[in-house]
């Protein structure tokens, strides 16, 4: 056996990961359900490094040095189960199976348990950066046993993208932790893109700017605090002219956003954990609304839902670009703060012990949300690993305080113009709710006690109370201490 690592599943992602591994000097065994893909890879890219083309699962496993390290990179779900099933009879105690696909973290927990019972390590690994990242350096989020990371980590770190001398790969935590973190990463990506979309829409509707001018605005923003892959890409997409029509590309693309499901998973899981990731939820719902084509057409055809006739005053218009930039930054801080709260909640619930600062560190390169901003998040967690919210870090608190007047002006402008800005406005609502001394939840508790005898706690005394609403209206104590 001479291969350092093996890759199963040689579609775009697996093929590029295998090439990346080989380019970094690792001997890579190859296996794919449809055998032709193995030959194709070796034929086209064989000179990039050393590959072992396996005939079947048995010879693939036999080609690997022990403990065997196998990366499964197939279609998530039944594809992953089938690929693992095929390998199992050939693997031996201590071998490591890595799933680099976009698995749901609960599936990863199940697979990890099953393989652990057979004496094998299962490493559910988030891989971000798409095809290009897989080839040139992804961000890698491996979960599983610590022990398996000792044997696997150095190889993964060698192929991950490097930012300032630090690889964008680190041990995340046991069982489903890696895929959980990847899921939240994707959720944050949804929120970030929604906010960018709102900024674009507000500037276009509010100021009547053309996409080519807006491209320049985003390019300029990319020079400052907002510097990120997504802002840079926004400038590129807005500047793109459609060859067939001569129109801006953004005007000929159908305005229905698709989704593969990781944003939805994030929100479903957040609902279970009780974490308010409002930015991600608004982003998922905004995509759903955009996709409700029949309903939108019916509303448009009916022409019966009027909007406002407002426009920006010349004075408002003057500072609007800067205001939108500030609102975007503040909303983005909120969305990321919520995402990191979700990582904290998942880590707590499942006992993963995830280091949030380390997650910010490995997202600085390779992945879609890579940004200068993530250095700030890492620094915040370096200063205080137990921050109750990113918003409490001095830097972020200051940034949001500086932005808040502009943020409020933009939300008001959006309402007056009739431009939907659910990301901006819900982020502001979250910020305001978080900083309030008292919330109207007290009234909700009163209502719940009235119609369901759900009881309430008091601000001034211990205990659980209920009002005898339909009797004499007196308050009774209901917990064990009562009477
Ligand atoms: P696909 O998701 O398109 O899957 C194709 C691969 O799965 C092929 O190798 C195919 O084998 C194999 N496969 C299938 Br389909 N069913 C199988 C089965 N029952 N048993 C064994 N193998 C099976 O490939 P991809 O786009 O390269 O993505 C791979 C994984 O990486 C996915 O989980 C994806 O979600 C994840 N991911 C993708 C990206 C991205 O940007 N594309 C980014 C990050 C993560 P065949 O050749 O015999 O059909």
Short mmCIF file of N, CA and C and ligand atoms in Angstrom, two decimals, residues 8-15 31-35 37 72-84 86 99-103 125-132 134 182 186 260, ligand 1:
data_model
loop_
_atom_site.label_atom_id
_atom_site.label_comp_id
_atom_site.label_asym_id
_atom_site.label_seq_id
_atom_site.Cartn_x
_atom_site.Cartn_y
_atom_site.Cartn_z
N UNK A 8 -13.18 9.01 -3.02
CA UNK A 8 -14.29 8.30 -3.65
C UNK A 8 -15.28 9.35 -4.12
N UNK A 9 -15.61 9.30 -5.42
CA UNK A 9 -16.54 10.29 -5.96
C UNK A 9 -15.74 11.34 -6.69
N UNK A 10 -15.70 11.20 -8.02
CA UNK A 10 -14.81 12.06 -8.81
C UNK A 10 -15.58 12.96 -9.75
N UNK A 11 -16.73 13.49 -9.29
CA UNK A 11 -17.39 14.57 -10.04
C UNK A 11 -16.56 15.83 -9.78
N UNK A 12 -17.06 17.01 -10.09
CA UNK A 12 -16.21 18.21 -10.00
C UNK A 12 -15.50 18.37 -8.66
N UNK A 13 -16.23 18.21 -7.58
CA UNK A 13 -15.63 18.48 -6.27
C UNK A 13 -14.55 17.45 -5.92
N UNK A 14 -14.90 16.18 -6.05
CA UNK A 14 -13.96 15.11 -5.71
C UNK A 14 -12.72 15.15 -6.60
N UNK A 15 -12.95 15.39 -7.89
CA UNK A 15 -11.82 15.43 -8.82
C UNK A 15 -10.86 16.55 -8.43
N UNK A 31 -11.34 6.32 -6.69
CA UNK A 31 -12.43 5.37 -6.92
C UNK A 31 -13.69 6.15 -7.22
N UNK A 32 -14.48 5.63 -8.16
CA UNK A 32 -15.76 6.26 -8.48
C UNK A 32 -16.71 5.17 -8.95
N UNK A 33 -18.01 5.34 -8.63
CA UNK A 33 -19.01 4.33 -9.02
C UNK A 33 -18.89 4.03 -10.51
N UNK A 34 -18.91 5.08 -11.33
CA UNK A 34 -18.72 4.90 -12.76
C UNK A 34 -17.22 4.95 -13.02
N UNK A 35 -16.66 3.81 -13.41
CA UNK A 35 -15.20 3.69 -13.44
C UNK A 35 -14.51 4.66 -14.40
N UNK A 37 -14.65 7.62 -14.87
CA UNK A 37 -14.18 8.89 -14.30
C UNK A 37 -12.76 8.77 -13.74
N UNK A 72 -14.86 10.76 1.05
CA UNK A 72 -16.03 10.47 0.22
C UNK A 72 -16.61 11.81 -0.25
N UNK A 73 -16.71 11.96 -1.55
CA UNK A 73 -17.16 13.25 -2.11
C UNK A 73 -18.23 12.98 -3.15
N UNK A 74 -19.34 12.42 -2.68
CA UNK A 74 -20.43 12.06 -3.61
C UNK A 74 -21.68 12.85 -3.26
N UNK A 75 -22.70 12.64 -4.07
CA UNK A 75 -23.96 13.33 -3.85
C UNK A 75 -24.47 13.03 -2.45
N UNK A 76 -24.76 14.11 -1.70
CA UNK A 76 -25.14 13.94 -0.30
C UNK A 76 -26.45 13.16 -0.17
N UNK A 77 -26.57 12.42 0.91
CA UNK A 77 -27.79 11.64 1.18
C UNK A 77 -27.55 10.17 0.88
N UNK A 78 -28.40 9.61 0.02
CA UNK A 78 -28.28 8.17 -0.25
C UNK A 78 -26.95 7.84 -0.94
N UNK A 79 -26.42 8.79 -1.73
CA UNK A 79 -25.13 8.56 -2.39
C UNK A 79 -24.04 8.31 -1.36
N UNK A 80 -24.04 9.11 -0.30
CA UNK A 80 -23.02 8.97 0.74
C UNK A 80 -23.17 7.61 1.44
N UNK A 81 -24.42 7.27 1.79
CA UNK A 81 -24.63 5.98 2.47
C UNK A 81 -24.17 4.82 1.58
N UNK A 82 -24.48 4.90 0.27
CA UNK A 82 -24.10 3.82 -0.65
C UNK A 82 -22.58 3.71 -0.75
N UNK A 83 -21.92 4.86 -0.85
CA UNK A 83 -20.45 4.85 -0.99
C UNK A 83 -19.80 4.26 0.27
N UNK A 84 -20.33 4.61 1.45
CA UNK A 84 -19.78 4.09 2.70
C UNK A 84 -20.02 2.59 2.79
N UNK A 86 -20.27 0.46 0.51
CA UNK A 86 -19.39 -0.29 -0.39
C UNK A 86 -17.99 -0.45 0.20
N UNK A 99 -16.39 12.45 5.19
CA UNK A 99 -17.45 12.83 4.25
C UNK A 99 -17.35 14.33 3.99
N UNK A 100 -16.93 14.67 2.79
CA UNK A 100 -16.76 16.08 2.42
C UNK A 100 -17.96 16.66 1.72
N UNK A 101 -19.02 15.88 1.60
CA UNK A 101 -20.23 16.38 0.93
C UNK A 101 -21.03 17.29 1.84
N UNK A 102 -22.10 17.85 1.28
CA UNK A 102 -22.93 18.76 2.07
C UNK A 102 -23.98 17.97 2.83
N UNK A 103 -23.56 17.22 3.83
CA UNK A 103 -24.49 16.40 4.59
C UNK A 103 -25.17 17.23 5.67
N UNK A 125 -17.15 16.55 7.28
CA UNK A 125 -16.31 17.72 7.03
C UNK A 125 -16.99 18.73 6.12
N UNK A 126 -17.13 19.94 6.58
CA UNK A 126 -17.61 21.00 5.71
C UNK A 126 -16.48 21.40 4.78
N UNK A 127 -16.78 21.52 3.49
CA UNK A 127 -15.80 22.00 2.52
C UNK A 127 -16.44 23.17 1.80
N UNK A 128 -15.82 24.32 1.88
CA UNK A 128 -16.41 25.50 1.26
C UNK A 128 -15.50 26.04 0.18
N UNK A 129 -16.12 26.66 -0.81
CA UNK A 129 -15.33 27.30 -1.85
C UNK A 129 -15.63 26.79 -3.24
N UNK A 130 -16.59 25.85 -3.32
CA UNK A 130 -16.99 25.35 -4.64
C UNK A 130 -15.86 24.64 -5.35
N UNK A 131 -16.01 24.52 -6.68
CA UNK A 131 -15.02 23.76 -7.45
C UNK A 131 -13.65 24.41 -7.39
N UNK A 132 -13.65 25.73 -7.51
CA UNK A 132 -12.37 26.42 -7.56
C UNK A 132 -11.64 26.27 -6.23
N UNK A 134 -11.99 23.84 -4.11
CA UNK A 134 -11.54 22.46 -3.94
C UNK A 134 -10.18 22.26 -4.59
N UNK A 182 -20.53 24.24 8.90
CA UNK A 182 -20.65 24.51 7.47
C UNK A 182 -22.07 24.97 7.14
N UNK A 186 -23.23 28.58 5.53
CA UNK A 186 -24.09 28.78 4.37
C UNK A 186 -25.27 29.69 4.71
N UNK A 260 -30.55 25.49 -2.53
CA UNK A 260 -30.31 24.05 -2.47
C UNK A 260 -30.71 23.48 -1.12
P1 LIG B 1 -22.49 15.51 -7.19
O1 LIG B 1 -23.17 16.00 -5.97
O2 LIG B 1 -23.05 15.86 -8.51
O3 LIG B 1 -22.37 13.91 -7.09
C1 LIG B 1 -21.77 13.17 -8.13
C2 LIG B 1 -20.91 12.10 -7.55
O4 LIG B 1 -21.67 11.25 -6.68
C3 LIG B 1 -20.38 11.19 -8.64
O5 LIG B 1 -19.09 10.77 -8.28
C4 LIG B 1 -21.38 10.04 -8.61
O6 LIG B 1 -20.88 8.86 -9.16
C5 LIG B 1 -21.55 9.90 -7.14
N1 LIG B 1 -22.69 9.08 -6.74
C6 LIG B 1 -24.02 9.32 -6.88
BR1 LIG B 1 -24.74 10.74 -7.76
N2 LIG B 1 -24.79 8.36 -6.38
C7 LIG B 1 -23.93 7.45 -5.89
C8 LIG B 1 -24.11 6.20 -5.27
N3 LIG B 1 -25.33 5.75 -5.02
N4 LIG B 1 -23.02 5.50 -4.90
C9 LIG B 1 -21.78 5.98 -5.15
N5 LIG B 1 -21.54 7.17 -5.75
C10 LIG B 1 -22.61 7.90 -6.12
O7 LIG B 1 -20.95 15.91 -7.17
P2 LIG B 1 -20.23 17.29 -6.76
O8 LIG B 1 -20.93 18.49 -7.32
O9 LIG B 1 -18.80 17.06 -7.08
O10 LIG B 1 -20.40 17.37 -5.17
C11 LIG B 1 -19.94 16.35 -4.31
C12 LIG B 1 -20.35 16.67 -2.90
O11 LIG B 1 -19.75 17.90 -2.51
C13 LIG B 1 -21.85 16.88 -2.72
O12 LIG B 1 -22.24 16.38 -1.47
C14 LIG B 1 -22.00 18.37 -2.73
O13 LIG B 1 -23.13 18.80 -2.01
C15 LIG B 1 -20.72 18.79 -2.04
N6 LIG B 1 -20.29 20.14 -2.33
C16 LIG B 1 -20.39 20.65 -3.56
C17 LIG B 1 -19.95 21.94 -3.82
C18 LIG B 1 -20.04 22.51 -5.19
O14 LIG B 1 -19.76 23.70 -5.35
N7 LIG B 1 -20.42 21.74 -6.20
C19 LIG B 1 -19.38 22.69 -2.80
C20 LIG B 1 -19.23 22.13 -1.55
C21 LIG B 1 -19.68 20.85 -1.34
P3 LIG B 1 -21.07 8.57 -10.74
O15 LIG B 1 -19.93 9.25 -11.39
O16 LIG B 1 -21.00 7.10 -10.82
O17 LIG B 1 -22.42 9.13 -11.13
#
